[in-house]
Amino acid sequence: AMGAVGCCGLQLYNFGQTVSIPYFDENWRPTSFYPKIKYNRQGGMHTLCLLDIKVKEPDFEAMKRGKIVYLPPRFMSVSESSEQLIEAEDVRKGGAYIPDKTLCVGLARLGQHDQCIMAGTLGEIKKEEFCA
């Protein structure tokens, strides 16, 4: 993943620790990625955020009925991750980033004919239908 990110123009040696952004749900909203982003930013480094995917996720309602069924695959969008990053800042209030000022680069489908790269603040990227 790190090598592919070089296509956006950011210098690879300026990246700090990589983090994963998991899907939030109504009962589970982890912000364990937040301290690493803050640490990287304090050191003047970029953070590569890997976005969650859900593949072969069981359908628990179907399992209750005795059927083994899997939900369709889901791939977190850059917009969804931006919303969750903003929520993490609202919860933690640690100043790791300022949603309407901190510049971010979103990358989607790298290496594909329809790859997409976009820069903006978290607030701007959240509002975009990112490379849909």
mmCIF file of C-alpha atoms in Angstrom:
data_model
loop_
_atom_site.group_PDB
_atom_site.id
_atom_site.type_symbol
_atom_site.label_atom_id
_atom_site.label_comp_id
_atom_site.label_asym_id
_atom_site.label_seq_id
_atom_site.Cartn_x
_atom_site.Cartn_y
_atom_site.Cartn_z
ATOM 1 C CA ALA A 1 0.000 0.000 0.000
ATOM 2 C CA MET A 2 2.773 2.429 0.900
ATOM 3 C CA GLY A 3 4.450 2.240 -2.510
ATOM 4 C CA ALA A 4 1.210 2.934 -4.346
ATOM 5 C CA VAL A 5 0.649 6.068 -2.255
ATOM 6 C CA GLY A 6 3.718 7.634 -3.876
ATOM 7 C CA CYS A 7 1.585 8.376 -6.952
ATOM 8 C CA CYS A 8 -0.052 11.286 -5.083
ATOM 9 C CA GLY A 9 3.248 13.162 -4.833
ATOM 10 C CA LEU A 10 3.804 12.923 -1.072
ATOM 11 C CA GLN A 11 7.306 11.848 -0.104
ATOM 12 C CA LEU A 12 7.297 8.307 1.270
ATOM 13 C CA TYR A 13 10.004 9.041 3.827
ATOM 14 C CA ASN A 14 7.702 11.644 5.433
ATOM 15 C CA PHE A 15 5.127 9.034 6.487
ATOM 16 C CA GLY A 16 4.834 7.997 10.115
ATOM 17 C CA GLN A 17 2.876 5.069 11.515
ATOM 18 C CA THR A 18 0.079 3.621 9.380
ATOM 19 C CA VAL A 19 -3.392 3.341 10.939
ATOM 20 C CA SER A 20 -6.586 1.449 10.131
ATOM 21 C CA ILE A 21 -9.958 3.183 10.208
ATOM 22 C CA PRO A 22 -12.643 0.600 11.101
ATOM 23 C CA TYR A 23 -16.321 0.942 10.270
ATOM 24 C CA PHE A 24 -18.232 2.469 13.168
ATOM 25 C CA ASP A 25 -21.557 0.991 14.173
ATOM 26 C CA GLU A 26 -24.137 1.970 16.769
ATOM 27 C CA ASN A 27 -22.364 0.106 19.584
ATOM 28 C CA TRP A 28 -18.706 0.245 18.547
ATOM 29 C CA ARG A 29 -16.992 3.529 17.664
ATOM 30 C CA PRO A 30 -13.275 2.985 18.337
ATOM 31 C CA THR A 31 -10.839 5.873 18.084
ATOM 32 C CA SER A 32 -7.672 3.869 18.757
ATOM 33 C CA PHE A 33 -6.160 5.270 15.528
ATOM 34 C CA TYR A 34 -6.331 8.823 16.884
ATOM 35 C CA PRO A 35 -3.176 8.880 19.080
ATOM 36 C CA LYS A 36 -1.030 7.603 16.201
ATOM 37 C CA ILE A 37 -2.337 10.308 13.868
ATOM 38 C CA LYS A 38 -1.646 12.906 16.563
ATOM 39 C CA TYR A 39 1.873 11.547 17.123
ATOM 40 C CA ASN A 40 2.618 11.620 13.400
ATOM 41 C CA ARG A 41 1.292 15.170 13.014
ATOM 42 C CA GLN A 42 3.305 16.405 15.999
ATOM 43 C CA GLY A 43 6.390 15.005 14.285
ATOM 44 C CA GLY A 44 5.542 16.689 10.973
ATOM 45 C CA MET A 45 4.749 13.349 9.322
ATOM 46 C CA HIS A 46 1.948 12.145 7.069
ATOM 47 C CA THR A 47 -0.332 9.282 8.144
ATOM 48 C CA LEU A 48 -1.497 6.560 5.778
ATOM 49 C CA CYS A 49 -5.025 5.583 6.829
ATOM 50 C CA LEU A 50 -6.140 2.192 5.557
ATOM 51 C CA LEU A 51 -9.926 2.041 5.247
ATOM 52 C CA ASP A 52 -12.036 -0.865 6.434
ATOM 53 C CA ILE A 53 -13.552 -3.477 4.170
ATOM 54 C CA LYS A 54 -16.218 -5.992 5.069
ATOM 55 C CA VAL A 55 -15.992 -9.193 3.042
ATOM 56 C CA LYS A 56 -17.725 -12.466 3.971
ATOM 57 C CA GLU A 57 -19.437 -10.770 6.887
ATOM 58 C CA PRO A 58 -22.102 -13.112 8.291
ATOM 59 C CA ASP A 59 -25.741 -12.065 8.313
ATOM 60 C CA PHE A 60 -26.610 -12.654 11.969
ATOM 61 C CA GLU A 61 -30.346 -12.365 11.360
ATOM 62 C CA ALA A 62 -30.160 -15.220 8.830
ATOM 63 C CA MET A 63 -27.983 -17.242 11.226
ATOM 64 C CA LYS A 64 -30.708 -16.963 13.885
ATOM 65 C CA ARG A 65 -32.985 -18.715 11.400
ATOM 66 C CA GLY A 66 -30.396 -21.456 10.839
ATOM 67 C CA LYS A 67 -29.124 -20.204 7.473
ATOM 68 C CA ILE A 68 -25.547 -19.346 6.659
ATOM 69 C CA VAL A 69 -25.722 -16.181 4.569
ATOM 70 C CA TYR A 70 -23.091 -13.520 3.981
ATOM 71 C CA LEU A 71 -23.758 -9.837 3.514
ATOM 72 C CA PRO A 72 -22.576 -8.182 0.288
ATOM 73 C CA PRO A 73 -19.011 -6.816 0.441
ATOM 74 C CA ARG A 74 -18.602 -3.212 1.601
ATOM 75 C CA PHE A 75 -15.649 -0.918 1.078
ATOM 76 C CA MET A 76 -15.339 2.199 3.230
ATOM 77 C CA SER A 77 -15.365 5.373 1.178
ATOM 78 C CA VAL A 78 -13.020 8.301 1.707
ATOM 79 C CA SER A 79 -16.093 10.380 2.619
ATOM 80 C CA GLU A 80 -17.144 7.867 5.308
ATOM 81 C CA SER A 81 -13.642 7.786 6.766
ATOM 82 C CA SER A 82 -13.580 11.589 6.823
ATOM 83 C CA GLU A 83 -16.815 11.627 8.842
ATOM 84 C CA GLN A 84 -15.339 9.157 11.318
ATOM 85 C CA LEU A 85 -12.065 11.088 11.616
ATOM 86 C CA ILE A 86 -14.047 14.254 12.356
ATOM 87 C CA GLU A 87 -16.093 12.384 14.981
ATOM 88 C CA ALA A 88 -12.889 11.064 16.571
ATOM 89 C CA GLU A 89 -11.565 14.629 16.904
ATOM 90 C CA ASP A 90 -14.896 15.753 18.390
ATOM 91 C CA VAL A 91 -14.724 12.925 20.960
ATOM 92 C CA ARG A 92 -11.005 13.078 21.797
ATOM 93 C CA LYS A 93 -10.574 16.873 21.511
ATOM 94 C CA GLY A 94 -6.806 16.436 21.335
ATOM 95 C CA GLY A 95 -6.094 18.794 18.458
ATOM 96 C CA ALA A 96 -4.598 16.085 16.242
ATOM 97 C CA TYR A 97 -6.145 17.855 13.260
ATOM 98 C CA ILE A 98 -8.581 20.650 12.511
ATOM 99 C CA PRO A 99 -11.351 19.278 10.268
ATOM 100 C CA ASP A 100 -11.883 22.532 8.350
ATOM 101 C CA LYS A 101 -8.186 23.414 8.041
ATOM 102 C CA THR A 102 -6.029 20.271 7.945
ATOM 103 C CA LEU A 103 -5.226 19.262 4.367
ATOM 104 C CA CYS A 104 -5.771 15.608 3.464
ATOM 105 C CA VAL A 105 -5.271 13.545 0.335
ATOM 106 C CA GLY A 106 -7.802 10.851 -0.525
ATOM 107 C CA LEU A 107 -6.908 8.016 -2.860
ATOM 108 C CA ALA A 108 -9.269 5.429 -4.317
ATOM 109 C CA ARG A 109 -8.812 2.410 -6.566
ATOM 110 C CA LEU A 110 -5.065 2.981 -7.030
ATOM 111 C CA GLY A 111 -3.639 1.139 -10.002
ATOM 112 C CA GLN A 112 -7.021 0.800 -11.693
ATOM 113 C CA HIS A 113 -8.037 2.611 -14.870
ATOM 114 C CA ASP A 114 -10.503 4.677 -12.792
ATOM 115 C CA GLN A 115 -8.150 5.546 -9.912
ATOM 116 C CA CYS A 116 -8.907 8.828 -8.203
ATOM 117 C CA ILE A 117 -6.822 11.231 -6.123
ATOM 118 C CA MET A 118 -8.284 14.289 -4.405
ATOM 119 C CA ALA A 119 -6.961 16.835 -1.912
ATOM 120 C CA GLY A 120 -8.926 18.994 0.498
ATOM 121 C CA THR A 121 -9.737 19.444 4.151
ATOM 122 C CA LEU A 122 -11.527 16.645 5.987
ATOM 123 C CA GLY A 123 -14.650 18.800 5.937
ATOM 124 C CA GLU A 124 -14.424 19.277 2.165
ATOM 125 C CA ILE A 125 -13.709 15.627 1.445
ATOM 126 C CA LYS A 126 -16.582 14.537 3.706
ATOM 127 C CA LYS A 127 -19.012 16.505 1.520
ATOM 128 C CA GLU A 128 -17.741 15.065 -1.768
ATOM 129 C CA GLU A 129 -19.087 12.003 -3.517
ATOM 130 C CA PHE A 130 -15.468 10.963 -3.628
ATOM 131 C CA CYS A 131 -14.690 9.498 -7.023
ATOM 132 C CA ALA A 132 -18.042 7.724 -7.116
#
